[in-house]
């Protein structure tokens, strides 16, 4: 039985988000919250306290009226690949509890809520602000707990949570594959909630290592880039934009820094 | 007993030696009081503490092994005393008549009342438990609130398909001989966590003799390690 490991395929799941298509409607944020039992409060105005696994940021080119341009940037967890065993994703490197780790089969950065004790080092380490802290126990409006997703475990006060690339959908897809006696899963069997919800079709999800998957071709486009690429976190979320100011903006180049 | 007796013999032997050497009267006088003293000392410093320790040990053992589990776990009755033995004979497809896989790979788990109604729409026997089934659940159209022995905490993901279709494991390996049961097992629930006692095991000593004695994280992980299955956190957690 020792060969199960070698039999098992490894994936590198990732996302490509086309910023030229994104209208900033926020459907991905809503779909994500509903899918992943993300809690919310009556007053969500304090963004330092609210939880949004998928968050749409707004960026402008800073030019006066006729030349003003706006770009919306949906930001899930980047599932940083890091580089090799000695330089994992920043959050994994700092977690003292091994509550967050890189899943070897999928490359997804896992978060085990019951292991987390809320030190929030990972939140400080994450350059993308993709991690959120539960300041309160989740409270659902009456009757809404009946609509929670049974495949996603709810969180409690005092733990950190973040986007999991809807990992439970991968589990579900594999479970179905197993019942049918196969191991491989098709591209359409595992898609994240945000990718499916996007009305503009801006979000594409799949295996970055698989030439048959749409993301494989998209990530190799000349317009593809990643946020804060220079930090070397090696994210698995790519963005597409034809606009130079957008590409430069998300990499936080300062005025005086040299153009590449 | 033996330690005290030996000491006593040694002491009296010393006393006799003293008698033989007649001129050592002074020595004898010294020895005598020592021997009585040591006996009292012995009682005070060895026997008594041993007795106290032993008594304390037994009391604490009793508290730890008998009283504590009763405080920690509450016992609940299953709604119906279901007999697997009778039913595995009565159905046509064995276990799969009631515990089967859905088209999407999900496992049916414990069957719903509509399955029972296939045969028990009205009473077919004279068993009082069957009367309860028909009158309390099937006729009013209510679900039977079974307690699930194997139920894992919320954060755990488990897949029967992976273990039965892929790893080809038997139900017994993880559940024990439930499939042959004549009566339902006792169900106990941890008062603090709300988890079934079957997860952490019934034996307070923690000794595991059967593969199904408990199903904690380490028990899952041990088998995964042995059989070469993956052990990343996200394999079993959600």
Short mmCIF file of C-alpha atoms in Angstrom, two decimals:
data_model
loop_
_atom_site.label_atom_id
_atom_site.label_comp_id
_atom_site.label_asym_id
_atom_site.label_seq_id
_atom_site.Cartn_x
_atom_site.Cartn_y
_atom_site.Cartn_z
CA UNK A 1 0.00 0.00 0.00
CA UNK A 2 3.05 2.22 0.23
CA UNK A 3 2.53 3.39 -3.31
CA UNK A 4 -0.63 5.43 -2.73
CA UNK A 5 1.58 8.48 -2.41
CA UNK A 6 3.23 8.08 -5.76
CA UNK A 7 -0.08 7.17 -7.38
CA UNK A 8 -1.60 10.37 -6.13
CA UNK A 9 -1.39 13.34 -8.41
CA UNK A 10 -0.23 16.64 -7.05
CA UNK A 11 -1.84 19.84 -8.18
CA UNK A 12 -0.95 23.48 -7.96
CA UNK A 13 -4.26 25.22 -7.75
CA UNK A 14 -4.30 28.88 -8.57
CA UNK A 15 -6.39 31.72 -9.84
CA UNK A 16 -6.14 34.25 -12.62
CA UNK A 17 -8.20 37.42 -12.21
CA UNK A 18 -8.70 39.65 -15.23
CA UNK A 19 -8.81 43.20 -13.87
CA UNK A 20 -9.88 44.58 -17.24
CA UNK A 21 -13.09 42.57 -16.90
CA UNK A 22 -13.76 43.22 -13.22
CA UNK A 23 -16.50 45.78 -12.67
CA UNK A 24 -16.16 45.84 -8.90
CA UNK A 25 -19.71 44.56 -8.39
CA UNK A 26 -18.74 42.52 -5.32
CA UNK A 27 -20.63 39.35 -6.29
CA UNK A 28 -17.48 37.35 -5.49
CA UNK A 29 -17.42 38.75 -1.96
CA UNK A 30 -21.02 37.83 -1.34
CA UNK A 31 -20.67 34.35 -2.85
CA UNK A 32 -17.59 33.74 -0.76
CA UNK A 33 -19.23 34.75 2.49
CA UNK A 34 -22.27 32.60 1.85
CA UNK A 35 -20.21 29.60 0.77
CA UNK A 36 -17.76 29.72 3.65
CA UNK A 37 -20.01 30.62 6.58
CA UNK A 38 -18.19 33.90 7.04
CA UNK A 39 -19.78 35.77 9.91
CA UNK A 40 -20.80 39.40 9.80
CA UNK A 41 -22.14 42.01 12.16
CA UNK A 42 -25.07 44.38 12.00
CA UNK A 43 -22.63 47.23 11.43
CA UNK A 44 -19.91 46.29 8.97
CA UNK A 45 -18.43 49.76 8.54
CA UNK A 46 -15.32 49.12 10.64
CA UNK A 47 -13.16 47.33 8.12
CA UNK A 48 -10.49 46.57 10.72
CA UNK A 49 -12.97 44.34 12.48
CA UNK A 50 -14.97 42.84 9.65
CA UNK A 51 -14.15 39.58 7.87
CA UNK A 52 -13.96 39.36 4.09
CA UNK A 53 -12.01 36.37 2.74
CA UNK A 54 -12.45 37.81 -0.72
CA UNK A 55 -12.18 41.57 -0.72
CA UNK A 56 -12.47 43.97 -3.63
CA UNK A 57 -10.13 46.94 -3.39
CA UNK A 58 -10.40 50.07 -5.45
CA UNK A 59 -7.45 51.82 -7.02
CA UNK A 60 -7.33 54.97 -9.15
CA UNK A 61 -4.57 56.31 -11.32
CA UNK A 62 -4.65 59.57 -9.37
CA UNK A 63 -5.11 61.80 -12.41
CA UNK A 64 -7.67 64.66 -12.53
CA UNK A 65 -11.04 64.35 -14.21
CA UNK A 66 -10.85 63.60 -17.88
CA UNK A 67 -7.98 61.17 -17.37
CA UNK A 68 -9.21 59.45 -14.19
CA UNK A 69 -9.23 55.69 -14.39
CA UNK A 70 -10.46 53.22 -11.78
CA UNK A 71 -9.46 49.62 -11.27
CA UNK A 72 -11.04 47.13 -8.88
CA UNK A 73 -8.84 44.45 -7.45
CA UNK A 74 -10.46 41.35 -5.95
CA UNK A 75 -8.10 39.92 -3.36
CA UNK A 76 -8.49 36.35 -2.06
CA UNK A 77 -5.71 34.62 -0.12
CA UNK A 78 -2.73 34.43 -2.49
CA UNK A 79 -1.79 30.93 -1.27
CA UNK A 80 1.85 31.87 -1.52
CA UNK A 81 4.01 29.05 -2.69
CA UNK A 82 7.17 30.52 -1.16
CA UNK A 83 10.37 29.09 -2.50
CA UNK A 84 11.30 25.66 -1.35
CA UNK A 85 11.17 24.13 2.07
CA UNK A 86 13.21 26.82 3.77
CA UNK A 87 11.21 29.78 2.58
CA UNK A 88 7.52 28.96 2.89
CA UNK A 89 4.72 31.51 2.76
CA UNK A 90 5.20 34.27 5.37
CA UNK A 91 2.21 33.13 7.45
CA UNK A 92 3.42 29.54 7.57
CA UNK A 93 6.89 30.62 8.59
CA UNK A 94 5.66 32.56 11.61
CA UNK A 95 2.84 30.34 12.90
CA UNK A 96 3.97 28.93 16.24
CA UNK A 97 1.17 26.35 16.33
CA UNK A 98 1.41 24.78 12.85
CA UNK A 99 -2.19 25.86 12.47
CA UNK A 100 -1.43 26.99 8.96
CA UNK A 101 0.50 24.85 6.53
CA UNK A 102 0.99 24.13 2.86
CA UNK A 103 -1.09 21.19 1.65
CA UNK A 104 1.24 19.00 -0.37
CA UNK A 105 -1.35 17.67 -2.77
CA UNK A 106 -2.89 20.98 -3.79
CA UNK A 107 -0.41 23.66 -2.77
CA UNK A 108 -3.25 25.33 -0.88
CA UNK A 109 -2.35 27.08 2.37
CA UNK A 110 -4.50 25.40 5.01
CA UNK A 111 -5.84 26.98 8.16
CA UNK A 112 -6.96 24.70 11.02
CA UNK A 113 -9.14 26.85 13.23
CA UNK A 114 -9.14 24.51 16.21
CA UNK A 115 -5.36 24.56 16.31
CA UNK A 116 -5.10 28.36 16.06
CA UNK A 117 -4.80 30.17 19.37
CA UNK A 118 -5.12 33.66 17.99
CA UNK A 119 -1.62 35.15 18.33
CA UNK A 120 -2.12 36.84 14.95
CA UNK A 121 1.52 36.66 13.90
CA UNK A 122 0.27 35.44 10.54
CA UNK A 123 -1.85 38.53 10.10
CA UNK A 124 1.17 40.69 10.75
CA UNK A 125 3.26 38.61 8.36
CA UNK A 126 0.78 38.55 5.48
CA UNK A 127 1.60 41.35 3.04
CA UNK A 128 -1.84 41.00 1.42
CA UNK A 129 -4.05 41.49 4.50
CA UNK A 130 -5.75 38.25 3.53
CA UNK A 131 -6.11 37.03 7.10
CA UNK A 132 -8.83 38.01 9.52
CA UNK A 133 -9.33 37.68 13.22
CA UNK A 134 -12.56 36.66 14.91
CA UNK A 135 -13.06 39.29 17.56
CA UNK A 136 -16.43 37.81 18.51
CA UNK A 137 -18.19 34.48 18.29
CA UNK A 138 -20.19 34.47 15.08
CA UNK A 139 -23.84 35.36 15.55
CA UNK A 140 -26.26 34.56 12.78
CA UNK A 141 -29.58 36.27 12.29
CA UNK A 142 -32.38 34.03 13.54
CA UNK A 143 -33.01 31.10 11.22
CA UNK A 144 -29.90 31.73 9.16
CA UNK A 145 -27.88 29.02 10.87
CA UNK A 146 -30.07 26.60 8.91
CA UNK A 147 -28.48 27.92 5.73
CA UNK A 148 -24.89 27.40 6.82
CA UNK A 149 -22.72 25.21 4.64
CA UNK A 150 -22.20 21.85 6.39
CA UNK A 151 -18.95 21.28 4.48
CA UNK A 152 -17.24 24.25 6.09
CA UNK A 153 -16.63 24.24 9.82
CA UNK A 154 -17.69 27.44 11.56
CA UNK A 155 -15.08 29.46 13.42
CA UNK A 156 -15.12 30.70 16.98
CA UNK A 157 -13.94 33.78 18.80
CA UNK A 158 -10.17 34.15 19.02
CA UNK A 159 -9.01 32.43 15.85
CA UNK A 160 -7.73 33.61 12.49
CA UNK A 161 -9.44 32.66 9.26
CA UNK A 162 -8.86 33.20 5.57
CA UNK A 163 -9.74 32.04 2.08
CA UNK A 164 -9.13 28.33 1.51
CA UNK A 165 -9.76 28.31 -2.26
CA UNK A 166 -13.02 26.58 -1.24
CA UNK A 167 -11.00 23.53 -0.28
CA UNK A 168 -14.15 21.69 0.78
CA UNK A 169 -15.20 21.70 -2.86
CA UNK A 170 -12.02 19.83 -3.67
CA UNK A 171 -12.84 17.31 -0.94
CA UNK A 172 -16.34 16.95 -2.32
CA UNK A 173 -15.07 16.49 -5.87
CA UNK A 174 -12.56 13.87 -4.76
CA UNK A 175 -15.17 12.06 -2.72
CA UNK A 176 -17.31 11.76 -5.83
CA UNK A 177 -14.35 10.61 -7.89
CA UNK A 178 -13.51 7.94 -5.31
CA UNK A 179 -17.06 6.66 -5.32
CA UNK A 180 -16.74 6.27 -9.08
CA UNK A 181 -13.41 4.53 -8.68
CA UNK A 182 -11.19 7.23 -10.17
CA UNK A 183 -8.58 9.50 -8.64
CA UNK A 184 -8.27 12.42 -11.05
CA UNK A 185 -10.77 15.22 -10.95
CA UNK A 186 -11.79 17.34 -13.91
CA UNK A 187 -11.31 21.08 -14.12
CA UNK A 188 -15.04 21.81 -13.85
CA UNK A 189 -15.48 19.56 -10.83
CA UNK A 190 -13.49 21.87 -8.61
CA UNK A 191 -14.20 25.58 -8.95
CA UNK A 192 -14.28 28.19 -6.23
CA UNK A 193 -17.49 30.01 -5.32
CA UNK A 194 -16.10 33.40 -6.38
CA UNK A 195 -15.05 32.13 -9.81
CA UNK A 196 -18.51 30.74 -10.42
CA UNK A 197 -20.28 33.84 -9.11
CA UNK A 198 -18.38 36.45 -11.14
CA UNK A 199 -20.87 37.78 -13.72
CA UNK A 200 -18.06 39.21 -15.84
CA UNK A 201 -16.15 35.94 -15.95
CA UNK A 202 -13.10 37.74 -14.63
CA UNK A 203 -12.01 34.97 -12.27
CA UNK A 204 -10.55 31.74 -13.63
CA UNK A 205 -9.55 28.91 -11.37
CA UNK A 206 -7.67 25.69 -12.00
CA UNK A 207 -4.43 23.76 -11.86
CA UNK A 208 -1.51 26.02 -12.78
CA UNK A 209 0.57 22.96 -13.65
CA UNK A 210 -1.92 21.47 -16.06
CA UNK A 211 -1.58 22.71 -19.68
CA UNK A 212 -5.20 21.66 -20.29
CA UNK A 213 -6.53 24.09 -17.71
CA UNK A 214 -7.50 27.65 -18.68
CA UNK A 215 -5.36 29.20 -15.95
CA UNK A 216 -2.23 27.65 -17.41
CA UNK A 217 -2.49 29.68 -20.58
CA UNK A 218 -3.70 32.84 -18.87
CA UNK A 219 -0.91 33.01 -16.34
CA UNK A 220 1.63 32.93 -19.16
CA UNK A 221 0.03 35.94 -20.87
CA UNK A 222 2.31 38.97 -21.19
CA UNK A 223 -0.28 40.96 -19.24
CA UNK A 224 -0.08 38.65 -16.24
CA UNK A 225 1.48 39.80 -12.99
CA UNK A 226 1.22 39.17 -9.30
CA UNK A 227 0.77 41.54 -6.37
CA UNK A 228 3.99 42.52 -4.59
CA UNK A 229 5.92 40.16 -6.80
CA UNK A 230 9.17 41.69 -5.57
CA UNK A 231 8.69 40.25 -2.07
CA UNK A 232 9.30 36.77 -3.38
CA UNK A 233 6.23 35.26 -1.75
CA UNK A 234 5.45 33.50 -5.02
CA UNK A 235 1.65 33.83 -4.94
CA UNK A 236 -0.66 31.47 -6.81
CA UNK A 237 -3.08 34.26 -7.68
CA UNK A 238 -2.27 36.04 -10.94
CA UNK A 239 -3.82 39.20 -12.31
CA UNK A 240 -4.27 40.34 -15.86
CA UNK A 241 -4.30 43.95 -16.94
CA UNK A 242 -3.37 45.74 -20.10
CA UNK A 243 -2.85 48.96 -18.18
CA UNK A 244 0.66 49.88 -17.17
CA UNK A 245 -0.44 52.04 -14.17
CA UNK A 246 -2.37 49.09 -12.73
CA UNK A 247 0.54 46.72 -13.04
CA UNK A 248 2.88 49.23 -11.43
CA UNK A 249 0.32 50.23 -8.78
CA UNK A 250 -0.19 46.78 -7.31
CA UNK A 251 3.52 46.23 -7.02
CA UNK A 252 3.76 49.38 -4.88
CA UNK A 253 6.54 51.03 -6.79
CA UNK A 254 7.49 54.37 -5.35
CA UNK A 255 7.87 57.42 -7.55
CA UNK A 256 11.64 57.36 -7.38
CA UNK A 257 12.00 53.63 -7.93
CA UNK A 258 13.33 52.63 -11.29
CA UNK A 259 10.96 51.44 -13.98
CA UNK A 260 11.54 47.88 -15.03
CA UNK B 1 4.81 -7.48 56.60
CA UNK B 2 8.23 -8.90 55.70
CA UNK B 3 10.17 -5.66 56.03
CA UNK B 4 8.95 -5.10 59.60
CA UNK B 5 9.67 -8.69 60.64
CA UNK B 6 13.18 -8.67 59.25
CA UNK B 7 13.98 -5.44 61.04
CA UNK B 8 12.66 -6.95 64.28
CA UNK B 9 14.84 -10.02 63.92
CA UNK B 10 17.88 -7.94 63.23
CA UNK B 11 17.22 -5.81 66.29
CA UNK B 12 16.74 -8.81 68.65
CA UNK B 13 19.85 -10.46 67.20
CA UNK B 14 21.83 -7.38 68.11
CA UNK B 15 20.42 -7.52 71.62
CA UNK B 16 21.55 -11.15 72.08
CA UNK B 17 25.06 -10.35 70.89
CA UNK B 18 25.18 -7.69 73.58
CA UNK B 19 24.23 -10.28 76.25
CA UNK B 20 27.08 -12.62 75.28
CA UNK B 21 29.76 -9.98 75.74
CA UNK B 22 29.06 -9.63 79.52
CA UNK B 23 31.41 -6.77 80.22
CA UNK B 24 29.59 -4.54 77.70
CA UNK B 25 26.82 -3.66 80.13
CA UNK B 26 26.87 -0.10 79.08
CA UNK B 27 26.49 -1.17 75.48
CA UNK B 28 23.47 -3.27 76.41
CA UNK B 29 21.82 -0.44 78.22
CA UNK B 30 22.27 1.60 75.07
CA UNK B 31 20.94 -1.10 72.83
CA UNK B 32 17.73 -1.76 74.72
CA UNK B 33 16.14 1.64 74.39
CA UNK B 34 17.24 1.84 70.76
CA UNK B 35 15.41 -1.35 69.93
CA UNK B 36 12.09 -0.15 71.40
CA UNK B 37 12.59 3.24 69.87
CA UNK B 38 13.22 1.84 66.41
CA UNK B 39 10.04 -0.16 66.60
CA UNK B 40 8.01 2.95 67.28
CA UNK B 41 10.00 4.81 64.66
CA UNK B 42 9.36 2.05 62.18
CA UNK B 43 5.65 2.32 62.77
CA UNK B 44 5.77 6.06 62.55
CA UNK B 45 8.00 6.51 59.55
CA UNK B 46 7.39 3.46 57.41
CA UNK B 47 4.18 1.56 58.12
CA UNK B 48 1.90 4.48 58.79
CA UNK B 49 3.00 6.52 55.80
CA UNK B 50 2.71 3.44 53.64
CA UNK B 51 -0.80 2.83 54.89
CA UNK B 52 -1.78 6.45 54.36
CA UNK B 53 -0.23 6.47 50.91
CA UNK B 54 -1.91 3.20 50.00
CA UNK B 55 -5.28 4.42 51.18
CA UNK B 56 -4.86 7.68 49.31
CA UNK B 57 -3.74 5.83 46.22
CA UNK B 58 -6.80 3.60 46.24
CA UNK B 59 -9.14 6.52 46.84
CA UNK B 60 -7.60 8.55 44.03
CA UNK B 61 -7.61 5.60 41.69
CA UNK B 62 -11.27 5.15 42.44
CA UNK B 63 -11.95 8.83 41.81
CA UNK B 64 -9.91 8.85 38.62
CA UNK B 65 -11.09 5.63 37.08
CA UNK B 66 -14.66 5.27 38.37
CA UNK B 67 -16.06 8.61 39.52
CA UNK B 68 -14.37 10.94 37.01
CA UNK B 69 -15.67 9.18 33.89
CA UNK B 70 -19.18 9.29 35.37
CA UNK B 71 -18.86 13.01 35.90
CA UNK B 72 -17.32 13.58 32.49
CA UNK B 73 -19.73 11.55 30.40
CA UNK B 74 -23.49 11.61 30.37
CA UNK B 75 -25.27 8.49 29.19
CA UNK B 76 -28.09 8.69 26.70
CA UNK B 77 -30.43 5.99 25.46
CA UNK B 78 -30.79 5.37 21.75
CA UNK B 79 -34.39 6.12 20.74
CA UNK B 80 -35.00 2.52 19.63
CA UNK B 81 -33.27 -0.72 20.53
CA UNK B 82 -32.41 -1.66 16.96
CA UNK B 83 -31.09 -5.12 16.17
CA UNK B 84 -28.63 -5.36 13.28
CA UNK B 85 -28.73 -9.15 13.43
CA UNK B 86 -32.45 -9.43 12.67
CA UNK B 87 -32.30 -6.83 9.93
CA UNK B 88 -29.23 -7.98 8.06
CA UNK B 89 -31.12 -11.25 7.62
CA UNK B 90 -34.38 -9.49 6.70
CA UNK B 91 -32.98 -7.20 3.99
CA UNK B 92 -31.82 -8.30 0.56
CA UNK B 93 -28.58 -6.44 -0.07
CA UNK B 94 -26.93 -6.70 3.34
CA UNK B 95 -25.46 -3.53 4.80
CA UNK B 96 -25.91 -1.65 1.53
CA UNK B 97 -29.70 -1.75 1.80
CA UNK B 98 -29.40 0.84 4.53
CA UNK B 99 -25.84 2.21 4.40
CA UNK B 100 -25.12 3.09 0.78
CA UNK B 101 -23.37 5.66 -1.40
CA UNK B 102 -25.28 8.39 -3.17
CA UNK B 103 -24.57 9.36 -6.76
CA UNK B 104 -22.40 12.26 -5.64
CA UNK B 105 -20.24 9.94 -3.52
CA UNK B 106 -21.74 10.94 -0.19
CA UNK B 107 -22.43 8.19 2.31
CA UNK B 108 -26.02 7.76 3.45
CA UNK B 109 -25.05 7.10 7.06
CA UNK B 110 -27.85 5.90 9.30
CA UNK B 111 -31.03 5.40 7.26
CA UNK B 112 -33.98 7.71 7.70
CA UNK B 113 -37.40 6.64 8.97
CA UNK B 114 -38.73 6.23 5.42
CA UNK B 115 -36.38 3.27 5.02
CA UNK B 116 -37.85 1.58 8.09
CA UNK B 117 -41.35 2.35 6.79
CA UNK B 118 -40.68 0.13 3.78
CA UNK B 119 -41.31 -2.85 6.08
CA UNK B 120 -42.71 -1.33 9.24
CA UNK B 121 -45.50 0.80 7.79
CA UNK B 122 -47.61 -1.04 10.31
CA UNK B 123 -46.62 -3.51 12.96
CA UNK B 124 -45.27 -6.78 11.61
CA UNK B 125 -44.23 -8.37 14.91
CA UNK B 126 -45.06 -8.24 18.59
CA UNK B 127 -41.85 -6.64 19.82
CA UNK B 128 -42.52 -3.58 22.06
CA UNK B 129 -39.59 -1.69 20.46
CA UNK B 130 -41.22 -2.16 17.09
CA UNK B 131 -44.46 -0.76 18.52
CA UNK B 132 -42.50 2.29 19.63
CA UNK B 133 -41.02 2.68 16.14
CA UNK B 134 -44.36 2.54 14.42
CA UNK B 135 -46.36 4.61 16.90
CA UNK B 136 -43.87 7.29 17.83
CA UNK B 137 -42.03 7.79 14.57
CA UNK B 138 -43.48 6.21 11.47
CA UNK B 139 -47.17 7.02 11.93
CA UNK B 140 -46.56 10.67 12.96
CA UNK B 141 -43.94 10.91 10.17
CA UNK B 142 -41.08 11.86 12.47
CA UNK B 143 -37.35 11.21 12.00
CA UNK B 144 -35.61 8.96 14.52
CA UNK B 145 -33.01 10.97 16.47
CA UNK B 146 -30.23 8.37 16.52
CA UNK B 147 -27.07 9.12 18.44
CA UNK B 148 -24.07 8.54 16.18
CA UNK B 149 -21.25 6.77 17.99
CA UNK B 150 -18.61 7.59 15.41
CA UNK B 151 -19.55 11.27 14.95
CA UNK B 152 -16.39 13.37 14.73
CA UNK B 153 -16.07 17.02 15.75
CA UNK B 154 -17.25 19.71 13.37
CA UNK B 155 -13.78 20.51 12.10
CA UNK B 156 -13.15 16.96 10.82
CA UNK B 157 -13.74 15.88 7.24
CA UNK B 158 -14.23 12.18 6.66
CA UNK B 159 -14.88 10.30 3.45
CA UNK B 160 -16.34 6.80 3.44
CA UNK B 161 -15.74 6.57 -0.30
CA UNK B 162 -11.97 6.94 0.16
CA UNK B 163 -11.84 4.16 2.72
CA UNK B 164 -14.35 1.72 1.29
CA UNK B 165 -14.05 2.18 -2.47
CA UNK B 166 -10.36 3.04 -2.61
CA UNK B 167 -8.67 1.56 0.47
CA UNK B 168 -11.15 -1.38 0.51
CA UNK B 169 -11.43 -1.35 4.29
CA UNK B 170 -14.06 -3.32 6.21
CA UNK B 171 -16.62 -1.55 8.38
CA UNK B 172 -15.39 -3.55 11.37
CA UNK B 173 -11.93 -1.95 11.25
CA UNK B 174 -13.27 1.40 12.37
CA UNK B 175 -16.69 0.64 13.87
CA UNK B 176 -16.27 -2.73 15.53
CA UNK B 177 -18.85 -5.47 15.18
CA UNK B 178 -21.87 -3.14 15.05
CA UNK B 179 -23.18 -5.01 12.02
CA UNK B 180 -23.81 -8.10 14.17
CA UNK B 181 -25.26 -6.30 17.18
CA UNK B 182 -28.47 -7.61 18.75
CA UNK B 183 -28.96 -4.55 20.95
CA UNK B 184 -27.74 -1.01 20.50
CA UNK B 185 -24.56 -0.14 22.38
CA UNK B 186 -24.52 2.33 25.22
CA UNK B 187 -24.05 5.87 24.02
CA UNK B 188 -22.13 8.30 26.18
CA UNK B 189 -21.44 11.94 25.53
CA UNK B 190 -18.61 14.05 26.86
CA UNK B 191 -20.25 16.82 28.87
CA UNK B 192 -17.54 19.35 28.06
CA UNK B 193 -16.99 18.80 24.35
CA UNK B 194 -20.27 17.12 23.44
CA UNK B 195 -18.34 14.43 21.53
CA UNK B 196 -19.28 10.77 21.62
CA UNK B 197 -17.24 8.64 23.99
CA UNK B 198 -16.28 6.33 21.14
CA UNK B 199 -13.90 9.00 19.80
CA UNK B 200 -11.61 9.06 22.83
CA UNK B 201 -12.34 5.46 23.74
CA UNK B 202 -14.06 3.67 26.58
CA UNK B 203 -10.95 2.52 28.36
CA UNK B 204 -9.73 5.08 30.83
CA UNK B 205 -6.28 3.46 30.78
CA UNK B 206 -6.04 4.36 27.09
CA UNK B 207 -4.89 0.89 26.09
CA UNK B 208 -6.01 0.00 22.58
CA UNK B 209 -6.44 -3.66 21.72
CA UNK B 210 -8.84 -3.41 18.76
CA UNK B 211 -8.48 -1.07 15.80
CA UNK B 212 -11.94 0.34 16.61
CA UNK B 213 -11.36 1.03 20.32
CA UNK B 214 -11.03 4.73 19.66
CA UNK B 215 -10.78 7.11 16.71
CA UNK B 216 -8.79 10.12 17.80
CA UNK B 217 -6.64 12.15 15.43
CA UNK B 218 -3.64 9.96 16.16
CA UNK B 219 -5.60 6.80 15.38
CA UNK B 220 -6.55 8.11 11.95
CA UNK B 221 -3.03 9.39 11.35
CA UNK B 222 -1.38 6.13 12.46
CA UNK B 223 -3.23 4.10 9.88
CA UNK B 224 -2.62 6.73 7.23
CA UNK B 225 1.09 6.58 7.95
CA UNK B 226 1.15 2.80 7.85
CA UNK B 227 -0.85 2.57 4.65
CA UNK B 228 0.93 5.44 2.92
CA UNK B 229 -2.09 7.73 2.76
CA UNK B 230 -1.58 11.47 3.09
CA UNK B 231 -1.39 13.18 6.46
CA UNK B 232 -1.62 16.90 5.64
CA UNK B 233 -3.95 18.83 7.91
CA UNK B 234 -6.38 19.50 5.08
CA UNK B 235 -6.85 15.78 4.40
CA UNK B 236 -8.99 15.35 7.49
CA UNK B 237 -9.95 18.91 8.39
CA UNK B 238 -12.29 21.37 6.78
#
